[in-house]
């Protein structure tokens, strides 16, 4: 009997409209028995129904026939009829033109013969560089210092030096040969 | 005695309503199965059953008849393409509404990209004059504008999720479970959002006056 005296409050009323089964048993029993609360709930639901009806009423007429099959349009018609596709189409076309331009430029026209010439020229350059490195390995000092150290006197070969100033070993050896010949 | 008979009547009407709903669901499930098997007639029947609902749903989210027409066509093409991926034919309605919501999201994404590049084409986004045929009386037109104005004022107060749930429930007439399936959320989450939206609805006098005045 107590439940009959306590009407549904605003939150319970909203809860009843959302889902009546979410109300507690006592509140549900009260709603079932109380005409005032039922009336209030029905009014609220009616208002929402009217909202739905009005929404249906004010929807414009659908003029196009709807089908589950896609409309068959040609590619060009599709592109030019849809403004959404213009930027995409333009971007794609630009990329293709750029690629054609790059590949068609003289820089990319490399024949087989040109490649051979290029390789030969590169190998000559490599050889020259190797020679330079070897020279540098032999004469690491600049020319001025090579003069000071006597490294530049390359024209005095070993035979000439032996003639001018023979090695001590060779002197003894020659003396022995002379003595042997005298004997 | 009066209350007993009233509650008995309510129960009977609820039972007959639920029986009708079950019959309709069974019919839809059969059509879905047939359409899956490649039956064009069944697919077209599905289109004729749902095209008004989908068009209305899209219209109240785009506010443009032309966009709504194009999107409705797209949605049904998508439906036909992806029908084989639908696992439970009994949940076709929620599945179709999910496709519709995704297409609307794509539409707004495209629109924002186009606005960024300065290529937006505005047709009739704010003008609802073409929403009704030319023979519509002036007072109906005024009423329509007033309704859309009040509805927009109310939905602007709602969060994104509250708005979506409210419109799906009371304008698209989906059940709680169908909304949960459509939005891929739990039923309790949907109820919470719906509760909040209804609370705000009760606190908005403009739309109340309009609905009571009709």
CSV table of C-alpha atoms in Angstrom, one decimal:
chain,number,residue,atom,x,y,z
A,1,UNK,CA,0.0,0.0,0.0
A,2,UNK,CA,2.9,2.2,0.7
A,3,UNK,CA,4.0,2.1,-2.9
A,4,UNK,CA,0.7,3.5,-4.1
A,5,UNK,CA,1.2,6.7,-2.2
A,6,UNK,CA,4.7,7.5,-3.6
A,7,UNK,CA,4.5,8.5,-7.2
A,8,UNK,CA,7.3,8.0,-9.7
A,9,UNK,CA,9.8,10.9,-9.7
A,10,UNK,CA,11.3,12.4,-12.8
A,11,UNK,CA,14.3,10.0,-13.0
A,12,UNK,CA,12.1,6.9,-12.5
A,13,UNK,CA,9.7,8.2,-15.2
A,14,UNK,CA,12.5,8.6,-17.7
A,15,UNK,CA,13.8,5.2,-16.6
A,16,UNK,CA,10.4,3.7,-17.3
A,17,UNK,CA,10.3,5.2,-20.8
A,18,UNK,CA,13.8,3.9,-21.5
A,19,UNK,CA,13.2,0.4,-20.3
A,20,UNK,CA,10.5,-0.5,-17.8
A,21,UNK,CA,12.2,-3.7,-16.8
A,22,UNK,CA,15.1,-1.7,-15.3
A,23,UNK,CA,12.8,-0.3,-12.5
A,24,UNK,CA,12.8,-1.9,-9.1
A,25,UNK,CA,10.0,-4.3,-8.4
A,26,UNK,CA,8.3,-1.9,-6.0
A,27,UNK,CA,8.4,1.0,-8.5
A,28,UNK,CA,7.1,-1.3,-11.3
A,29,UNK,CA,4.3,-2.5,-9.0
A,30,UNK,CA,3.4,1.1,-8.2
A,31,UNK,CA,3.4,2.0,-11.9
A,32,UNK,CA,1.2,-0.9,-12.7
A,33,UNK,CA,-1.3,0.1,-10.1
A,34,UNK,CA,-1.2,3.9,-10.2
A,35,UNK,CA,-3.3,5.5,-13.0
A,36,UNK,CA,-1.7,8.9,-12.5
A,37,UNK,CA,1.9,7.6,-13.0
A,38,UNK,CA,0.7,5.5,-16.0
A,39,UNK,CA,-0.9,8.5,-17.4
A,40,UNK,CA,2.2,10.6,-17.0
A,41,UNK,CA,4.3,7.9,-18.6
A,42,UNK,CA,1.9,7.5,-21.5
A,43,UNK,CA,1.9,11.3,-22.1
A,44,UNK,CA,5.7,11.3,-22.2
A,45,UNK,CA,5.7,8.3,-24.6
A,46,UNK,CA,3.0,9.9,-26.7
A,47,UNK,CA,5.1,13.1,-27.0
A,48,UNK,CA,8.0,11.0,-28.3
A,49,UNK,CA,5.7,9.2,-30.7
A,50,UNK,CA,4.5,12.5,-32.1
A,51,UNK,CA,8.1,13.5,-32.5
A,52,UNK,CA,8.6,10.4,-34.6
A,53,UNK,CA,5.5,11.0,-36.7
A,54,UNK,CA,6.4,14.6,-37.3
A,55,UNK,CA,9.9,13.5,-38.4
A,56,UNK,CA,8.3,11.1,-40.9
A,57,UNK,CA,5.8,13.7,-42.0
A,58,UNK,CA,8.4,16.3,-42.8
A,59,UNK,CA,10.8,14.1,-44.8
A,60,UNK,CA,10.8,15.2,-48.4
A,61,UNK,CA,9.7,12.9,-51.2
A,62,UNK,CA,12.4,10.6,-52.5
A,63,UNK,CA,12.5,11.4,-56.2
A,64,UNK,CA,15.1,9.0,-57.4
A,65,UNK,CA,14.3,5.3,-57.8
A,66,UNK,CA,16.5,3.2,-55.5
A,67,UNK,CA,18.1,0.0,-56.7
A,68,UNK,CA,20.4,-2.5,-55.1
A,69,UNK,CA,22.5,-2.5,-58.3
A,70,UNK,CA,25.1,0.2,-58.8
A,71,UNK,CA,24.5,2.7,-61.6
A,72,UNK,CA,26.6,1.8,-64.6
A,73,UNK,CA,28.5,5.0,-65.6
A,74,UNK,CA,31.4,5.3,-68.0
A,75,UNK,CA,34.7,6.3,-66.5
A,76,UNK,CA,34.9,9.7,-68.1
A,77,UNK,CA,31.2,10.5,-67.3
A,78,UNK,CA,31.9,9.3,-63.7
A,79,UNK,CA,34.9,11.6,-63.3
A,80,UNK,CA,33.3,14.7,-64.8
A,81,UNK,CA,29.9,14.3,-63.2
A,82,UNK,CA,31.4,14.0,-59.7
A,83,UNK,CA,33.2,17.0,-58.4
A,84,UNK,CA,34.7,14.8,-55.7
A,85,UNK,CA,36.7,13.0,-58.3
A,86,UNK,CA,38.2,16.0,-60.0
A,87,UNK,CA,41.1,16.6,-57.6
A,88,UNK,CA,41.9,12.8,-57.6
A,89,UNK,CA,41.9,12.7,-61.3
A,90,UNK,CA,44.0,15.8,-61.7
A,91,UNK,CA,46.5,14.4,-59.1
A,92,UNK,CA,46.8,11.1,-60.9
A,93,UNK,CA,47.2,12.7,-64.3
A,94,UNK,CA,50.0,15.0,-62.9
A,95,UNK,CA,51.9,12.0,-61.5
A,96,UNK,CA,51.7,10.1,-64.8
A,97,UNK,CA,52.8,13.2,-66.7
A,98,UNK,CA,55.7,13.8,-64.3
A,99,UNK,CA,56.8,10.2,-64.6
A,100,UNK,CA,56.7,10.3,-68.4
A,101,UNK,CA,58.6,13.6,-68.4
A,102,UNK,CA,61.3,12.2,-66.1
A,103,UNK,CA,61.8,9.0,-68.0
A,104,UNK,CA,61.7,10.8,-71.3
A,105,UNK,CA,64.4,13.3,-70.4
A,106,UNK,CA,67.9,13.0,-72.0
A,107,UNK,CA,69.5,12.2,-68.6
A,108,UNK,CA,67.6,8.9,-68.7
A,109,UNK,CA,68.5,8.1,-72.4
A,110,UNK,CA,71.5,5.8,-71.7
A,111,UNK,CA,72.2,3.3,-74.4
A,112,UNK,CA,74.4,0.2,-74.1
A,113,UNK,CA,77.4,1.8,-76.0
A,114,UNK,CA,77.3,4.8,-73.8
A,115,UNK,CA,77.4,2.6,-70.7
A,116,UNK,CA,80.6,0.9,-72.1
A,117,UNK,CA,82.3,4.2,-72.8
A,118,UNK,CA,81.4,5.4,-69.3
A,119,UNK,CA,82.8,2.2,-67.7
A,120,UNK,CA,86.1,2.4,-69.7
A,121,UNK,CA,86.5,6.1,-68.7
A,122,UNK,CA,85.9,5.3,-65.1
A,123,UNK,CA,88.4,2.4,-65.1
A,124,UNK,CA,91.1,4.7,-66.7
A,125,UNK,CA,90.5,7.1,-63.9
A,126,UNK,CA,90.8,4.4,-61.4
A,127,UNK,CA,94.1,3.2,-62.8
A,128,UNK,CA,95.5,6.8,-62.8
A,129,UNK,CA,94.5,7.2,-59.2
A,130,UNK,CA,96.2,3.9,-58.3
A,131,UNK,CA,99.4,5.0,-60.0
A,132,UNK,CA,99.3,8.3,-58.1
A,133,UNK,CA,98.8,6.5,-54.8
A,134,UNK,CA,101.8,4.2,-55.6
A,135,UNK,CA,104.0,7.3,-56.4
A,136,UNK,CA,103.0,8.9,-53.2
A,137,UNK,CA,103.8,5.7,-51.3
A,138,UNK,CA,107.4,5.8,-52.8
A,139,UNK,CA,108.0,9.6,-52.3
A,140,UNK,CA,106.0,10.7,-49.5
A,141,UNK,CA,107.9,14.0,-49.0
A,142,UNK,CA,107.5,17.1,-51.2
A,143,UNK,CA,110.1,17.7,-53.9
A,144,UNK,CA,112.1,20.3,-51.9
A,145,UNK,CA,112.6,17.9,-49.0
A,146,UNK,CA,113.5,15.1,-51.4
A,147,UNK,CA,116.3,17.4,-52.7
A,148,UNK,CA,117.6,17.9,-49.2
A,149,UNK,CA,117.5,14.2,-48.4
A,150,UNK,CA,119.1,13.3,-51.7
A,151,UNK,CA,116.1,11.2,-52.8
A,152,UNK,CA,115.8,13.1,-56.1
A,153,UNK,CA,119.3,12.0,-57.3
A,154,UNK,CA,117.8,9.0,-58.9
A,155,UNK,CA,120.1,9.1,-61.9
A,156,UNK,CA,123.1,7.8,-59.8
A,157,UNK,CA,122.5,4.1,-60.1
A,158,UNK,CA,124.1,1.5,-58.0
A,159,UNK,CA,126.7,0.5,-60.6
A,160,UNK,CA,128.0,4.1,-60.7
A,161,UNK,CA,128.1,4.4,-57.0
A,162,UNK,CA,130.0,1.1,-56.8
A,163,UNK,CA,132.5,2.5,-59.2
A,164,UNK,CA,133.0,5.7,-57.3
A,165,UNK,CA,133.0,4.3,-53.8
A,166,UNK,CA,133.0,0.5,-53.8
A,167,UNK,CA,131.8,-1.4,-50.8
A,168,UNK,CA,134.3,-2.7,-48.4
A,169,UNK,CA,133.4,-6.3,-49.0
A,170,UNK,CA,133.9,-5.9,-52.7
A,171,UNK,CA,137.3,-4.3,-52.1
A,172,UNK,CA,138.6,-7.3,-50.1
A,173,UNK,CA,137.2,-9.6,-52.7
A,174,UNK,CA,139.0,-7.8,-55.5
A,175,UNK,CA,142.3,-7.8,-53.6
A,176,UNK,CA,142.0,-11.6,-53.1
A,177,UNK,CA,141.4,-11.9,-56.8
A,178,UNK,CA,144.5,-9.8,-57.6
A,179,UNK,CA,146.6,-11.8,-55.2
A,180,UNK,CA,145.4,-15.0,-56.7
A,181,UNK,CA,146.2,-13.9,-60.2
A,182,UNK,CA,149.8,-12.7,-59.2
A,183,UNK,CA,150.5,-16.0,-57.6
B,1,UNK,CA,-12.1,-4.4,-12.6
B,2,UNK,CA,-11.4,-1.5,-14.9
B,3,UNK,CA,-7.7,-1.7,-14.2
B,4,UNK,CA,-7.7,-5.4,-14.7
B,5,UNK,CA,-9.4,-5.2,-18.1
B,6,UNK,CA,-7.1,-2.3,-19.1
B,7,UNK,CA,-4.0,-4.2,-18.2
B,8,UNK,CA,-5.4,-7.3,-19.9
B,9,UNK,CA,-6.0,-5.2,-23.0
B,10,UNK,CA,-2.5,-3.7,-22.9
B,11,UNK,CA,-1.0,-7.2,-22.6
B,12,UNK,CA,-3.1,-8.5,-25.5
B,13,UNK,CA,-2.1,-5.6,-27.7
B,14,UNK,CA,1.5,-6.0,-26.7
B,15,UNK,CA,1.3,-9.7,-27.6
B,16,UNK,CA,-0.3,-9.1,-30.9
B,17,UNK,CA,2.3,-6.4,-31.6
B,18,UNK,CA,5.2,-8.7,-30.8
B,19,UNK,CA,3.6,-11.5,-32.9
B,20,UNK,CA,3.5,-9.0,-35.8
B,21,UNK,CA,7.0,-8.0,-35.2
B,22,UNK,CA,8.2,-11.6,-35.2
B,23,UNK,CA,6.3,-12.3,-38.5
B,24,UNK,CA,8.0,-9.3,-40.1
B,25,UNK,CA,11.4,-10.4,-38.8
B,26,UNK,CA,10.9,-13.9,-40.2
B,27,UNK,CA,9.8,-12.4,-43.5
B,28,UNK,CA,12.9,-10.2,-43.6
B,29,UNK,CA,15.2,-13.1,-42.7
B,30,UNK,CA,13.7,-15.1,-45.5
B,31,UNK,CA,14.3,-12.3,-48.0
B,32,UNK,CA,17.8,-11.8,-46.7
B,33,UNK,CA,18.6,-15.5,-47.3
B,34,UNK,CA,17.1,-15.4,-50.8
B,35,UNK,CA,19.0,-12.2,-51.7
B,36,UNK,CA,22.2,-13.9,-50.4
B,37,UNK,CA,21.5,-16.7,-52.8
B,38,UNK,CA,21.5,-14.2,-55.6
B,39,UNK,CA,17.7,-13.6,-55.9
B,40,UNK,CA,17.4,-10.1,-57.4
B,41,UNK,CA,13.7,-10.0,-56.6
B,42,UNK,CA,14.3,-10.6,-52.9
B,43,UNK,CA,17.0,-7.9,-52.9
B,44,UNK,CA,14.6,-5.4,-54.5
B,45,UNK,CA,12.0,-6.3,-52.0
B,46,UNK,CA,14.4,-5.6,-49.2
B,47,UNK,CA,15.1,-2.2,-50.8
B,48,UNK,CA,11.4,-1.4,-51.0
B,49,UNK,CA,10.9,-2.4,-47.4
B,50,UNK,CA,13.7,-0.3,-46.0
B,51,UNK,CA,14.4,2.6,-48.5
B,52,UNK,CA,12.0,5.0,-46.7
B,53,UNK,CA,13.6,4.3,-43.3
B,54,UNK,CA,17.1,4.7,-44.7
B,55,UNK,CA,16.3,7.8,-46.6
B,56,UNK,CA,14.7,9.4,-43.5
B,57,UNK,CA,17.6,8.4,-41.4
B,58,UNK,CA,20.1,9.9,-43.8
B,59,UNK,CA,18.0,13.0,-44.4
B,60,UNK,CA,17.9,13.9,-40.7
B,61,UNK,CA,21.7,13.6,-40.6
B,62,UNK,CA,22.6,15.5,-43.7
B,63,UNK,CA,19.7,18.0,-44.0
B,64,UNK,CA,19.9,17.7,-47.7
B,65,UNK,CA,17.5,15.8,-50.0
B,66,UNK,CA,20.0,15.5,-52.8
B,67,UNK,CA,22.7,14.1,-50.5
B,68,UNK,CA,20.2,11.8,-48.8
B,69,UNK,CA,19.1,10.4,-52.2
B,70,UNK,CA,22.6,9.7,-53.3
B,71,UNK,CA,23.7,8.2,-50.0
B,72,UNK,CA,20.5,6.0,-49.9
B,73,UNK,CA,21.4,4.6,-53.3
B,74,UNK,CA,25.0,4.0,-52.1
B,75,UNK,CA,23.9,2.3,-48.9
B,76,UNK,CA,21.7,-0.2,-50.8
B,77,UNK,CA,24.5,-0.9,-53.3
B,78,UNK,CA,26.8,-1.6,-50.3
B,79,UNK,CA,24.1,-3.7,-48.7
B,80,UNK,CA,23.9,-5.9,-51.8
B,81,UNK,CA,27.7,-6.2,-52.1
B,82,UNK,CA,28.2,-7.2,-48.5
B,83,UNK,CA,25.1,-9.3,-47.9
B,84,UNK,CA,27.2,-12.5,-47.8
B,85,UNK,CA,29.2,-11.1,-44.8
B,86,UNK,CA,26.0,-10.8,-42.7
B,87,UNK,CA,26.2,-13.7,-40.2
B,88,UNK,CA,22.8,-13.5,-38.6
B,89,UNK,CA,19.9,-12.7,-41.0
B,90,UNK,CA,17.7,-11.8,-38.0
B,91,UNK,CA,19.9,-8.8,-37.4
B,92,UNK,CA,19.6,-7.4,-40.9
B,93,UNK,CA,18.0,-4.1,-39.9
B,94,UNK,CA,20.7,-3.2,-37.4
B,95,UNK,CA,23.3,-4.3,-39.9
B,96,UNK,CA,21.8,-2.1,-42.6
B,97,UNK,CA,21.7,0.9,-40.3
B,98,UNK,CA,25.3,0.3,-39.4
B,99,UNK,CA,26.2,0.5,-43.1
B,100,UNK,CA,24.2,3.7,-43.4
B,101,UNK,CA,25.9,5.3,-40.4
B,102,UNK,CA,29.3,4.4,-41.9
B,103,UNK,CA,28.4,5.9,-45.2
B,104,UNK,CA,27.2,9.1,-43.5
B,105,UNK,CA,30.5,9.3,-41.6
B,106,UNK,CA,32.4,8.8,-44.9
B,107,UNK,CA,30.3,11.5,-46.5
B,108,UNK,CA,31.2,14.0,-43.8
B,109,UNK,CA,34.9,13.0,-43.9
B,110,UNK,CA,34.9,13.6,-47.7
B,111,UNK,CA,33.1,16.9,-47.2
B,112,UNK,CA,35.6,18.1,-44.7
B,113,UNK,CA,38.5,17.2,-47.0
B,114,UNK,CA,36.8,19.0,-49.9
B,115,UNK,CA,36.2,22.0,-47.6
B,116,UNK,CA,39.9,22.0,-46.8
B,117,UNK,CA,40.8,22.1,-50.5
B,118,UNK,CA,38.1,24.7,-51.1
B,119,UNK,CA,36.1,22.5,-53.5
B,120,UNK,CA,32.9,22.0,-51.4
B,121,UNK,CA,29.8,22.2,-53.5
B,122,UNK,CA,26.9,23.4,-51.4
B,123,UNK,CA,23.5,22.4,-52.7
B,124,UNK,CA,20.6,22.6,-50.3
B,125,UNK,CA,22.1,22.1,-46.9
B,126,UNK,CA,20.2,24.8,-45.2
B,127,UNK,CA,17.3,25.3,-47.6
B,128,UNK,CA,14.5,23.0,-46.8
B,129,UNK,CA,12.1,24.5,-49.3
B,130,UNK,CA,12.5,21.6,-51.7
B,131,UNK,CA,11.7,19.2,-48.9
B,132,UNK,CA,8.0,19.3,-49.6
B,133,UNK,CA,6.2,19.3,-52.9
B,134,UNK,CA,5.1,22.7,-54.4
B,135,UNK,CA,1.5,22.2,-53.5
B,136,UNK,CA,2.3,22.2,-49.8
B,137,UNK,CA,0.3,24.8,-47.9
B,138,UNK,CA,2.3,27.6,-46.4
B,139,UNK,CA,1.3,26.7,-42.8
B,140,UNK,CA,2.7,23.2,-43.3
B,141,UNK,CA,5.9,24.7,-44.6
B,142,UNK,CA,6.2,27.0,-41.6
B,143,UNK,CA,5.4,24.1,-39.2
B,144,UNK,CA,8.1,22.0,-40.9
B,145,UNK,CA,10.7,24.7,-40.5
B,146,UNK,CA,9.7,25.3,-36.9
B,147,UNK,CA,9.9,21.5,-36.2
B,148,UNK,CA,13.4,21.2,-37.8
B,149,UNK,CA,14.5,24.3,-36.0
B,150,UNK,CA,13.3,23.0,-32.6
B,151,UNK,CA,14.7,19.6,-33.3
B,152,UNK,CA,18.1,21.0,-34.2
B,153,UNK,CA,18.1,23.3,-31.1
B,154,UNK,CA,17.4,20.3,-28.9
B,155,UNK,CA,19.9,17.9,-30.6
B,156,UNK,CA,22.6,20.6,-30.4
B,157,UNK,CA,22.4,20.3,-26.6
B,158,UNK,CA,23.2,16.6,-26.7
B,159,UNK,CA,26.5,14.9,-26.9
B,160,UNK,CA,27.4,13.1,-30.1
B,161,UNK,CA,26.4,9.7,-28.7
B,162,UNK,CA,23.3,10.9,-27.0
B,163,UNK,CA,22.1,12.5,-30.2
B,164,UNK,CA,22.8,9.4,-32.2
B,165,UNK,CA,21.0,7.1,-29.7
B,166,UNK,CA,18.0,9.5,-29.4
B,167,UNK,CA,17.5,9.8,-33.1
B,168,UNK,CA,17.9,6.1,-33.7
B,169,UNK,CA,15.4,5.4,-31.0
B,170,UNK,CA,12.7,8.0,-31.6
B,171,UNK,CA,13.1,9.1,-35.2
B,172,UNK,CA,14.4,5.9,-36.8
B,173,UNK,CA,12.3,3.7,-34.4
B,174,UNK,CA,15.0,1.2,-33.6
B,175,UNK,CA,14.8,-0.9,-30.4
B,176,UNK,CA,17.5,-0.8,-27.7
B,177,UNK,CA,19.1,-4.0,-28.9
B,178,UNK,CA,19.1,-2.9,-32.5
B,179,UNK,CA,20.8,0.4,-31.5
B,180,UNK,CA,23.3,-1.6,-29.5
B,181,UNK,CA,24.0,-3.7,-32.6
B,182,UNK,CA,24.2,-0.7,-34.9
B,183,UNK,CA,26.6,1.2,-32.8
B,184,UNK,CA,28.4,-1.9,-31.6
B,185,UNK,CA,27.9,-0.9,-27.9
B,186,UNK,CA,26.4,-2.7,-24.9
B,187,UNK,CA,22.7,-2.3,-24.2
B,188,UNK,CA,23.4,-0.7,-20.8
B,189,UNK,CA,25.6,1.9,-22.5
B,190,UNK,CA,22.8,2.7,-24.9
B,191,UNK,CA,20.3,3.0,-22.1
B,192,UNK,CA,22.5,5.3,-20.2
B,193,UNK,CA,22.9,7.6,-23.2
B,194,UNK,CA,19.2,7.4,-23.9
B,195,UNK,CA,18.4,8.3,-20.3
B,196,UNK,CA,20.6,11.4,-20.4
B,197,UNK,CA,19.1,12.5,-23.8
B,198,UNK,CA,15.6,12.1,-22.4
B,199,UNK,CA,16.4,14.1,-19.4
B,200,UNK,CA,17.6,16.9,-21.6
B,201,UNK,CA,14.5,16.5,-23.7
B,202,UNK,CA,12.3,17.1,-20.6
B,203,UNK,CA,14.3,20.2,-19.8
B,204,UNK,CA,13.9,21.7,-23.3
B,205,UNK,CA,10.6,23.7,-23.4
B,206,UNK,CA,10.6,24.7,-27.1
B,207,UNK,CA,10.2,21.2,-28.5
B,208,UNK,CA,7.7,20.3,-25.8
B,209,UNK,CA,5.4,23.2,-26.7
B,210,UNK,CA,5.6,22.3,-30.3
B,211,UNK,CA,4.7,18.7,-29.8
B,212,UNK,CA,1.9,19.5,-27.4
B,213,UNK,CA,0.6,22.1,-29.8
B,214,UNK,CA,0.0,19.5,-32.5
